[in-house]
Structures are given as C-alpha cells and as structure tokens.
XYZ file of C-alpha atoms in Angstrom:
568
model
C -48.232 55.201 -44.607
C -46.293 52.803 -41.705
C -44.140 54.172 -39.529
C -40.113 53.874 -39.964
C -38.413 51.260 -38.165
C -35.394 52.161 -37.442
C -32.343 49.559 -35.701
C -29.598 50.208 -34.085
C -25.911 49.483 -35.264
C -23.838 46.633 -33.946
C -21.183 47.701 -30.912
C -18.686 49.509 -31.632
C -20.300 50.947 -35.166
C -22.127 54.369 -36.363
C -22.794 56.969 -38.978
C -19.099 57.885 -40.456
C -20.973 61.640 -41.236
C -23.230 62.431 -38.574
C -22.374 59.834 -36.068
C -25.826 58.420 -35.428
C -26.363 55.107 -33.757
C -29.790 54.412 -35.276
C -30.553 53.210 -39.824
C -33.727 51.908 -41.271
C -33.368 50.258 -44.721
C -35.417 51.416 -47.667
C -35.307 49.656 -51.328
C -32.691 46.612 -49.679
C -30.756 50.548 -48.653
C -29.426 51.577 -45.638
C -29.346 55.030 -44.352
C -28.349 56.312 -40.997
C -31.582 57.883 -38.987
C -30.290 60.773 -40.300
C -30.604 60.242 -44.308
C -26.226 59.590 -44.744
C -26.750 56.283 -47.427
C -23.943 53.728 -45.412
C -21.591 52.082 -47.209
C -21.059 48.184 -48.282
C -24.602 48.311 -49.955
C -24.712 48.582 -53.828
C -27.826 51.006 -55.226
C -29.920 48.025 -57.515
C -33.328 47.933 -59.399
C -35.616 45.061 -58.796
C -38.985 43.954 -60.221
C -41.460 45.415 -59.014
C -42.391 41.107 -58.401
C -39.451 40.546 -56.059
C -39.766 43.038 -54.449
C -37.979 42.940 -50.675
C -37.126 39.431 -51.319
C -33.713 38.791 -50.314
C -33.153 35.138 -50.529
C -32.367 32.484 -47.606
C -29.631 33.288 -44.982
C -27.581 30.753 -44.035
C -25.251 30.853 -41.085
C -22.075 28.538 -40.199
C -22.229 26.778 -37.033
C -20.007 27.650 -34.174
C -17.124 24.777 -33.717
C -18.306 23.366 -30.121
C -16.282 25.050 -27.333
C -15.278 22.133 -25.065
C -14.863 23.913 -21.091
C -11.379 23.217 -19.921
C -11.195 22.926 -16.234
C -9.127 25.714 -14.648
C -6.214 23.151 -12.031
C -6.208 24.196 -8.557
C -3.418 26.017 -6.887
C -2.200 26.424 -3.920
C -4.338 25.528 -0.657
C -7.245 25.259 -2.819
C -5.482 22.237 -5.036
C -3.834 20.745 -1.629
C -7.106 20.393 0.209
C -8.580 18.917 -2.740
C -5.729 16.304 -2.920
C -6.368 16.166 0.747
C -10.397 15.691 -0.123
C -8.825 12.839 -2.931
C -7.057 10.886 -0.488
C -10.292 10.466 1.829
C -12.606 9.298 -0.720
C -9.662 6.614 -1.216
C -9.161 5.934 2.044
C -13.474 5.970 3.039
C -13.762 3.538 0.130
C -10.552 1.021 2.170
C -12.626 1.225 4.888
C -15.571 0.642 3.995
C -14.561 -3.135 2.127
C -13.182 -4.100 5.337
C -16.269 -3.479 7.456
C -18.139 -5.240 4.056
C -15.951 -7.726 2.748
C -13.543 -8.750 5.940
C -16.306 -8.649 8.756
C -14.172 -5.504 10.905
C -15.984 -4.325 14.259
C -18.144 -1.038 13.393
C -16.081 1.142 14.976
C -13.395 0.236 12.775
C -14.665 3.533 10.602
C -14.129 5.598 13.504
C -10.958 5.228 15.035
C -8.808 5.627 11.617
C -11.411 8.878 11.336
C -9.300 9.839 14.545
C -6.010 9.089 13.469
C -7.329 10.371 10.154
C -7.743 14.456 11.612
C -4.329 13.659 13.514
C -2.576 13.181 10.132
C -4.066 16.627 8.882
C -4.830 18.169 11.522
C -1.849 20.677 11.824
C -1.393 20.820 7.878
C -1.302 24.384 6.388
C -5.615 24.074 4.623
C -7.604 27.039 2.966
C -9.596 28.654 5.441
C -13.480 28.453 5.310
C -15.723 31.502 4.692
C -16.877 31.022 7.922
C -13.797 30.747 9.408
C -12.537 34.089 7.956
C -15.599 35.258 9.019
C -14.924 34.529 12.327
C -11.372 35.434 12.577
C -12.533 39.516 10.918
C -15.443 39.492 13.780
C -12.906 38.978 16.897
C -9.910 39.804 16.015
C -7.901 36.658 17.114
C -7.886 32.864 16.956
C -5.535 30.042 17.886
C -4.081 27.689 15.475
C -6.302 24.626 16.481
C -9.704 26.895 15.668
C -7.742 27.191 12.232
C -7.077 24.088 12.410
C -10.515 22.555 12.905
C -12.170 24.785 10.529
C -10.792 23.639 8.055
C -11.011 20.152 9.145
C -14.451 20.421 9.488
C -14.887 19.806 5.447
C -13.028 16.165 5.540
C -14.132 12.892 6.626
C -17.820 14.111 5.441
C -18.859 11.594 2.419
C -21.284 9.492 3.760
C -21.848 7.666 0.153
C 9.481 6.298 -2.408
C 12.849 3.708 -0.760
C 10.533 0.447 -1.951
C 12.346 -1.393 0.861
C 12.069 -2.092 4.352
C 15.404 -1.119 5.373
C 17.379 -0.150 8.746
C 17.463 3.219 9.009
C 17.879 6.696 10.292
C 14.645 8.309 11.386
C 15.267 11.940 11.963
C 12.291 13.509 14.521
C 13.873 16.967 11.579
C 12.941 15.345 8.467
C 10.403 12.851 9.293
C 8.574 14.148 11.601
C 8.391 17.178 13.827
C 9.548 19.334 11.209
C 6.703 18.458 8.559
C 3.859 18.673 10.489
C 4.807 21.858 12.924
C 3.626 25.055 11.771
C 6.313 26.638 10.324
C 6.234 28.622 6.880
C 9.406 28.328 6.668
C 9.562 24.154 6.189
C 8.154 22.640 3.185
C 4.984 19.943 4.102
C 4.765 16.991 3.691
C 1.068 15.925 2.527
C -0.135 12.490 2.998
C 0.315 9.718 0.365
C -1.760 7.536 -0.582
C 0.489 4.144 1.078
C -0.849 6.338 4.443
C -4.396 4.877 3.605
C -3.529 1.474 4.220
C -0.848 1.945 7.002
C -3.954 4.109 8.581
C -6.226 0.931 8.361
C -3.304 -1.146 9.686
C -2.720 1.467 12.242
C -5.648 1.202 13.269
C -6.298 -3.020 13.206
C -3.082 -2.105 15.674
C -5.864 -0.427 18.606
C -8.329 -2.461 18.098
C -5.938 -5.673 18.553
C -6.822 -7.239 15.255
C -4.456 -10.057 13.996
C -3.596 -8.179 10.264
C -0.557 -8.054 8.858
C 1.006 -5.087 6.445
C 1.436 -8.982 4.114
C -2.679 -8.654 4.087
C -3.368 -5.183 3.133
C -0.369 -6.217 0.763
C -2.180 -9.066 -1.103
C -5.690 -6.875 -0.544
C -4.428 -4.143 -2.853
C -2.023 -6.113 -4.962
C -5.406 -8.524 -6.288
C -7.158 -5.643 -6.621
C -9.732 -5.998 -3.597
C -9.451 -3.340 -2.119
C -8.840 0.141 -3.452
C -5.281 0.465 -4.096
C -3.537 0.427 -6.778
C -6.595 1.765 -9.657
C -7.858 3.684 -7.025
C -6.815 6.665 -9.560
C -9.226 5.532 -12.128
C -12.184 6.124 -9.677
C -11.595 8.974 -8.949
C -14.327 11.241 -10.430
C -13.787 13.008 -14.109
C -14.382 16.710 -12.863
C -11.975 16.032 -9.737
C -9.318 15.271 -12.034
C -9.704 17.217 -14.224
C -8.739 20.134 -11.424
C -6.453 18.488 -9.730
C -2.459 19.773 -10.422
C -0.331 17.962 -12.034
C 2.287 17.054 -8.906
C -1.051 15.300 -7.060
C -1.739 13.258 -10.044
C 1.821 11.755 -10.054
C 1.426 11.159 -6.448
C -1.930 9.727 -6.672
C -0.949 6.885 -9.568
C 0.575 4.314 -8.358
C 2.384 1.627 -10.031
C 0.869 -1.704 -10.611
C 2.721 -3.187 -7.910
C 3.929 -2.760 -4.046
C 7.278 -3.215 -3.401
C 8.064 -5.618 0.063
C 8.619 -3.751 2.839
C 7.304 -0.084 1.036
C 3.978 -0.474 3.096
C 5.608 -1.283 6.370
C 8.273 1.608 6.296
C 4.861 3.900 5.680
C 3.671 2.267 9.172
C 6.819 2.913 10.565
C 7.170 6.908 10.351
C 3.696 7.262 10.619
C 4.438 5.792 14.200
C 7.228 7.828 14.607
C 4.894 10.983 13.460
C 2.349 10.095 15.808
C 5.006 9.249 18.942
C 6.732 13.220 18.383
C 4.037 15.266 17.209
C 0.827 13.708 19.764
C 2.654 11.437 21.947
C 0.748 8.744 20.708
C 1.734 4.688 21.268
C 0.109 2.141 19.709
C -0.207 -1.155 21.227
C 1.962 -4.189 20.218
C 1.250 -6.301 18.099
C -1.468 -9.801 18.494
C 0.919 -12.020 17.874
C -0.989 -15.279 18.842
C -3.224 -15.659 15.905
C -0.555 -14.346 13.384
C 2.050 -16.481 14.615
C -0.186 -20.267 14.642
C -0.857 -18.954 10.734
C 2.467 -18.339 9.590
C 3.690 -21.650 10.911
C 0.567 -23.066 8.866
C 1.416 -21.300 5.896
C 4.477 -22.699 6.666
C 3.855 -26.255 7.260
C 6.307 -26.201 10.449
C 5.806 -28.642 13.366
C 4.241 -27.417 16.769
C 7.335 -27.236 18.543
C 7.984 -24.308 16.668
C 5.185 -21.779 18.735
C 7.068 -23.194 22.068
C 9.880 -22.123 20.534
C 9.247 -18.736 19.699
C 6.881 -18.082 22.628
C 10.622 -19.282 24.839
C 12.511 -17.380 23.042
C 10.304 -14.168 22.624
C 10.226 -14.336 27.203
C 14.623 -15.103 26.802
C 14.351 -11.043 24.582
C 11.894 -9.969 26.776
C 9.785 -8.057 23.590
C 6.382 -7.367 23.422
C 6.442 -7.043 19.717
C 5.761 -2.906 19.612
C 6.542 -0.759 16.855
C 9.625 1.358 18.124
C 9.797 5.209 18.604
C 13.045 5.825 19.110
C 15.575 7.588 16.265
C 17.797 4.354 15.167
C 15.781 0.891 14.285
C 17.065 -1.826 13.585
C 15.413 -3.899 11.348
C 15.033 -6.348 14.016
C 12.561 -4.197 15.529
C 10.063 -4.094 13.223
C 7.577 -6.408 15.076
C 6.154 -8.348 11.985
C 10.150 -8.853 10.342
C 10.770 -9.651 14.113
C 7.954 -12.556 14.574
C 8.999 -14.154 11.005
C 12.550 -13.983 12.190
C 11.705 -15.944 15.284
C 10.328 -18.518 13.220
C 13.265 -18.668 11.118
C 15.036 -19.175 13.770
C 13.061 -21.219 15.954
C 12.718 -23.830 12.683
C 16.499 -23.723 12.494
C 17.605 -24.262 15.493
C 15.334 -27.368 15.670
C 15.736 -28.916 12.904
C 18.599 -28.316 11.005
C 18.547 -26.969 7.631
C 22.652 -27.292 6.617
C 22.512 -31.402 6.456
C 24.702 -32.060 9.532
C 23.563 -34.348 11.918
C 23.136 -32.662 15.594
C 22.161 -35.700 17.764
C 20.143 -34.811 21.078
C 21.502 -35.235 24.720
C 18.321 -36.650 25.569
C 15.092 -37.602 24.956
C 13.682 -34.425 26.868
C 15.537 -32.184 23.832
C 13.370 -30.740 21.838
C 15.658 -32.179 18.953
C 15.104 -35.792 19.035
C 12.202 -35.335 16.414
C 14.220 -34.291 12.536
C 12.662 -32.804 9.540
C 13.491 -34.053 5.894
C 13.760 -31.069 3.873
C 13.961 -32.831 0.894
C 10.060 -33.863 0.922
C 8.944 -30.459 2.778
C 10.632 -28.773 -0.195
C 8.169 -30.946 -2.798
C 5.318 -30.496 -0.300
C 5.450 -26.522 -0.455
C 5.962 -26.208 -3.596
C 3.360 -23.813 -5.560
C 1.836 -23.268 -8.880
C 3.231 -19.994 -10.697
C 2.167 -18.502 -13.708
C 3.867 -20.924 -15.732
C 2.367 -24.141 -14.405
C -1.231 -23.192 -13.181
C -4.329 -23.030 -16.175
C -4.789 -19.272 -15.349
C -2.592 -16.669 -13.832
C -2.313 -16.086 -10.052
C -3.908 -13.093 -8.728
C -1.448 -10.104 -7.685
C 1.100 -12.153 -10.055
C -0.099 -10.237 -13.617
C 2.143 -7.769 -13.520
C 5.114 -9.951 -13.845
C 4.113 -10.507 -17.335
C 6.484 -9.323 -19.776
C 5.494 -7.933 -23.561
C 7.439 -11.593 -25.056
C 4.942 -13.572 -22.445
C 2.003 -12.506 -23.764
C 2.792 -13.598 -27.068
C 3.064 -17.218 -25.507
C 0.417 -17.093 -22.955
C -2.871 -19.410 -23.615
C -6.457 -18.331 -23.993
C -7.132 -18.440 -20.076
C -4.077 -16.597 -18.661
C -4.160 -14.462 -22.258
C -8.367 -13.542 -20.425
C -6.632 -13.350 -17.300
C -4.078 -10.735 -17.914
C -6.511 -8.534 -19.859
C -8.855 -8.529 -17.352
C -7.107 -7.422 -15.049
C -5.701 -4.755 -17.265
C -8.480 -3.106 -17.615
C -9.307 -3.245 -14.028
C -6.840 -1.937 -13.548
C -5.328 0.949 -16.887
C -8.612 1.518 -18.526
C -10.789 4.378 -17.250
C -14.843 3.968 -16.946
C -15.204 7.870 -17.733
C -12.551 7.547 -21.107
C -15.088 7.041 -23.957
C -12.641 7.566 -26.804
C -9.738 5.470 -25.205
C -12.106 2.061 -23.689
C -13.947 1.459 -27.270
C -9.994 2.103 -29.106
C -8.696 -0.875 -26.618
C -12.734 -2.265 -26.519
C -12.940 -2.358 -30.847
C -11.021 -5.396 -31.996
C -12.563 -8.041 -29.193
C -16.437 -6.649 -29.260
C -17.491 -9.823 -31.210
C -15.146 -12.545 -29.194
C -16.569 -14.181 -25.993
C -14.606 -15.408 -22.693
C -13.668 -19.006 -23.652
C -12.244 -20.124 -21.005
C -14.030 -20.207 -17.352
C -13.546 -17.013 -15.299
C -10.802 -16.882 -12.326
C -13.000 -16.178 -9.778
C -14.912 -18.950 -10.450
C -11.780 -21.291 -10.050
C -10.839 -19.091 -6.493
C -14.161 -19.962 -5.341
C -13.098 -23.702 -5.728
C -9.406 -22.380 -4.349
C -10.970 -21.497 -0.856
C -12.822 -24.598 0.121
C -9.450 -26.622 -0.540
C -7.570 -24.598 1.401
C -8.128 -26.875 4.113
C -6.976 -30.054 2.443
C -3.963 -28.472 0.937
C -2.411 -27.980 4.586
C -3.758 -31.325 5.685
C -2.378 -33.123 3.036
C 1.325 -30.969 3.521
C 1.797 -31.471 7.180
C 0.783 -34.909 6.641
C 3.852 -35.023 4.384
C 5.734 -33.758 6.875
C 4.389 -36.336 9.837
C 5.467 -38.815 6.949
C 9.068 -37.960 6.933
C 9.385 -36.744 10.196
C 11.850 -39.153 12.054
C 12.971 -39.521 15.639
C 16.469 -39.246 16.752
C 18.235 -41.362 18.789
C 20.259 -39.032 21.980
C 23.300 -38.831 22.282
C 25.051 -37.667 25.579
C 28.428 -35.456 25.521
C 31.435 -36.736 26.184
C 33.272 -35.666 29.371
C 37.486 -34.675 29.616
C 38.708 -37.338 32.457
C 41.407 -35.252 33.389
C 39.533 -31.964 33.424
C 36.209 -33.298 33.983
C 34.480 -30.619 31.399
C 32.010 -31.539 28.887
C 33.862 -30.882 25.433
C 32.327 -28.443 22.783
C 29.889 -30.760 20.320
C 29.492 -29.944 16.692
C 26.049 -29.885 17.255
C 26.420 -27.442 20.049
C 26.706 -24.602 16.885
C 24.106 -23.288 14.574
C 25.650 -21.690 11.694
C 24.910 -18.315 10.826
C 24.148 -16.976 6.684
C 25.073 -12.967 5.976
C 23.848 -13.366 2.355
C 21.270 -14.989 0.176
C 24.601 -16.293 -1.537
C 25.378 -19.019 1.505
C 21.907 -20.776 1.739
C 21.730 -23.810 1.540
C 18.392 -25.230 -0.837
C 16.575 -25.796 1.998
C 17.423 -22.831 4.420
C 16.809 -21.195 0.665
C 13.100 -22.273 0.391
C 12.799 -21.764 4.169
C 13.984 -18.332 4.248
C 11.850 -16.833 0.999
C 8.846 -18.407 1.937
C 9.232 -16.554 4.762
C 10.083 -13.933 3.679
C 7.230 -13.821 1.010
C 4.046 -14.173 3.186
C 5.591 -11.575 5.447
C 5.419 -9.061 2.594
C 9.183 -8.473 2.947
C 12.958 -8.702 0.717
C 14.418 -11.940 1.194
C 17.255 -9.328 2.046
C 15.335 -8.387 4.687
C 14.521 -10.938 6.503
C 18.122 -12.851 6.815
C 19.511 -9.203 8.385
C 17.092 -10.420 10.729
C 17.374 -13.131 11.686
C 21.167 -12.441 11.631
C 20.492 -10.028 14.462
C 17.844 -12.040 16.082
C 20.984 -14.659 16.481
C 22.916 -12.280 17.623
C 21.122 -11.326 20.486
C 20.633 -15.307 21.070
C 23.944 -15.882 22.177
C 24.669 -12.614 23.444
C 22.046 -13.383 26.408
C 24.120 -17.352 26.693
C 26.943 -15.252 27.097
C 25.350 -13.611 29.759
C 23.557 -16.443 31.630
C 27.485 -18.629 31.478
C 29.014 -15.189 33.180
C 26.362 -15.559 35.114
C 26.698 -19.009 35.929
C 30.460 -18.742 36.215
C 30.347 -15.577 38.547
C 27.533 -17.736 40.968
C 30.181 -20.858 40.871
C 33.333 -18.660 42.224
C 30.567 -17.741 44.922
C 31.022 -21.054 45.883
C 34.302 -21.500 45.751
C 34.019 -23.625 42.629
C 35.749 -22.461 39.188
C 33.656 -24.797 37.168
C 33.051 -23.455 33.852
C 29.743 -23.700 31.961
C 30.253 -23.145 28.336
C 27.463 -20.605 26.434
C 25.438 -22.658 24.342
C 22.578 -25.711 24.860
C 22.858 -25.864 28.655
C 22.195 -22.395 28.858
C 19.582 -21.754 27.326
C 18.441 -25.359 29.019
C 18.018 -22.814 31.675
C-alpha cells in the first residue's frame, strides 16, 4: 500500500476541529491529518472506470500590471532635475562643437561655469560623503558641494523681454545661492543652458550673439525647444510634475528673454564668486550687422568714433541699476542705428553738408533700400520659413498649400511628438501612412539658399550704390552784426520715443535691426534714445570746455553744441 501523501493548507487555513495544518485526499474528498472531513467537498460515488479523473483545470489569466514609476521628491527630485538640465546642456555643447566648429576647450569652459552655477545648491549627499561625515564628524560646505557635484557633468555619451529694471542682489543672486535654509533655492532653468553657452563664448572671445543662439534654437538645430521630448522615458516618469512644467518651454523664444537670462547670470557670478566676463568681441559682430542691414561702410567708422567718444568697452554691467543701453548687444545695434540716422537722415528732411569733408556728402535713397531689403514671408515664399512655424494659426492651416503643410507637419512632429510614445505616434501618423511627401524637402531648398546668400548681399549693395547720390555742401551763413553762426535745420536730429512716431524708413530700419538682435522693437527705440541723450550730454560738455577756454583767453566766443563740437 502506497504511503499517504500529505499537503499543506494555504496560508491562514487549518482544520476547524483539531487545527491540523496538513490534509490528504481520498476518493476525491479531503481529510485533515487526523481524519476529520473538510467542509466544502461533496461526497460522491464514481464508476470504477472514471475513478481519479477530475477533468481539465482552467485558470483565469491575470492582467499584466503596469509598473508605475515612483515620483522622486525633495533632494532626489532636485538632483534628477539638475541631471536632466546637464544632459540638455551637454547635447547643446556637443552640437556647437560638431556643427559650428567651436574650439575643443569650449566644453571645459562650459563645464566650469556649470559647476559654479550649481556649487551652493542643496543637493543630496552621496553614500561616500555620509560615511566620511560619520567617520570624522566634520566637513565643510565645499566638501559637501563637491561630493554632490561629482555626479554632475560626468556623462560621456518668465518677464519675456529685456527691459530696463533693477536687479536686486537679495532677490536674484546672493540670497538665492547662499547656503541659507530660510531662503528658497532658485534652481537653473532651461534658458540658463543657452546662457551658459553664450557666456562661454564671451570667455573664449567668439563672435556669437544671443540672436544666434535664439535662431539656432528656434530652427530646431540646437536642442532646446523639443529638449523635453529627448529625455529618456524612465527619467520623465520619475521627475516631479513641477520640474515637468519647468522643462517644457514654449514653441518660440520671446524676444529679449535670453538677454535677460544672460544678464542675471552675469550679476550672479559677480556677486557670488567675483567673476567678471570679458567684453563683447564687437568688431566681427558689427561688420555682420552692418552687412545684414546693407548699410554703407561709413556707418562702421561712425560707430567706432562714437564708441571712442562714449568710452565704452562693451562689457556686461554688474551694477544694481541697469539701463537698456547698458546691455552691450543692445548698445551695439543702437549705435549702428544712431550712426545711420546721423549720416543718412530717415525723416526725409534735407540736411546738406557744410563741406566736402563732412561725411553727409552722400545721400541714401531709403525707398529703394526698403525694396532691396524686402524679404520673403510665410505668405510669399514657396516653403515655410524655418523658425517661424509657430506663427501659423489654425485658420492658416486650412489655406496652406502642400509644400507648406508638409513643412508644418514636419515641424509639429519634431517638436511635439515623442519618439517613445508609440500609441500617440500611431494615432497621428495613421491617416497619412500611404501618403508620401510630394513637395521638395525644405532642407534641400536651404542648401541652395546658403549658396545664394552672398549673391543676395552683393545685389543689395549694388542697389544701395546705385541709389546713393552726392550732395553739394552748403556753408553756414553768418550774422554780420554778431559774427555768430546761425543754427540750421541740419544741425538738429529728431528723437523718436515710440514706434508710432517712426517714419516709414525709420520703422523699416529699426524693425530689421531689432529682428537681427532678437530684441523687442520698443527696447531698441529706448536704447537709441538713451544713446542720443549721452551724445547730447557729451556735446554740451565739449561746448562748455570750449567756452571756458575762450573765456580764459579773454574771448567770449560762444560755441554751439552741435556738429562743430562733434568734429572735435
């Protein structure tokens, strides 16, 4: 006789009479180890042929449970957010090195700036740091910060405009970086990644501007607008929702937003680490701006002259009170506009020169200049202009032709569709599966546009040269009684403080210059007004010096504060 096979009850079950935890089966009935019949099984009599058969056993399939990532909070969530920003910054640096040919030491400079930026942030302590701290019982803040920073940058693989405002150190710099538990920490933002790359260009004396970075980001060349979609899925799932909102930027960069981020970083580095950045390498930038605006070469000489007069070095300010013109890029483009405004009047009033040595002997036909500078828009071009896709409204989509619609859908797919979101990707692509692109891809057209850029510049300057005429000089009439020069209309330059006051030619020049500098038009108008005021003050000072000098010689001759003082 075969030995009886005993089985264990399931967890939490036992015999109701004796409490036994084992049972055995006999004739399809279960008994406990002590022979008590277990409830729930009916006794039945089966044929000898069917003895021992219990039929097929089926089990219900369990639904697969989706693993839900645990959201990190506190120091862990903050450190993960910084690592995400570091990944975005690393991609931007690698793109600049690969596509724009930046020097090899550019990455080291950005690494140093990033280390300073996160130096005093309260990051999570590593296990090694905790053991070291527990072993000797002491440790300063620098060791704490360095241990937290050792994990950063080790991968190898919202005001919207630049406005003149007061930067309070207690709000934007010292208090937000100092190790004070009573203060709320300000973490870096996505705009800080572009700002750090720009500051590295300043250190390396590269002629790159904030407008260049805005253009690269707006066209989708450098990783910024769609950077959130490039973050690994498992990282996004563990990142707190607050940081999700911080990483999801808008579909375009507001004019002046990047300049504001750069200025805040400059003040912060000065206040916390006494770090001063080199001045702007303005000469190549000035030549490029003058060429893009198709202005005569005399404007370059005028800008150099005014730069010497105002004694500026194009450095970023670190003072608490900052004006619009204190920004070196705004100041440079404002000087260029002021120079063109002084040499070639924009209001249509004749201002003949006094002699052939006066630079105003040449006159520009601004109407022909506007025709030469007229550029294609989304309405007139065969394809959408890269970087301006966000301007398309839902009403415009209904009227787009095939080429523009293909460009818009390409931009939408690249910017808003995530590569790892298979369901959304399938739902959006399903209506267009069997449809190929019939139009020429925009990238092929841009290749031909690059080759024709120099030709367009040459044709614009050809139009400018044909439109310029020589103006005969007209000497100043003198008052025979007082022997003083009479002030002429040409000695006064109009000041426009709002865009409504701008004439047509001035509005075209101001708008194009503001677009090239990636700043709002009102900001440029304010900067030009401030530059003109500084020039006026300088003229008054020069006239006072001449008047005092004349009094010292016994001559009380008055000197006007206009062009005579400027020529000195």
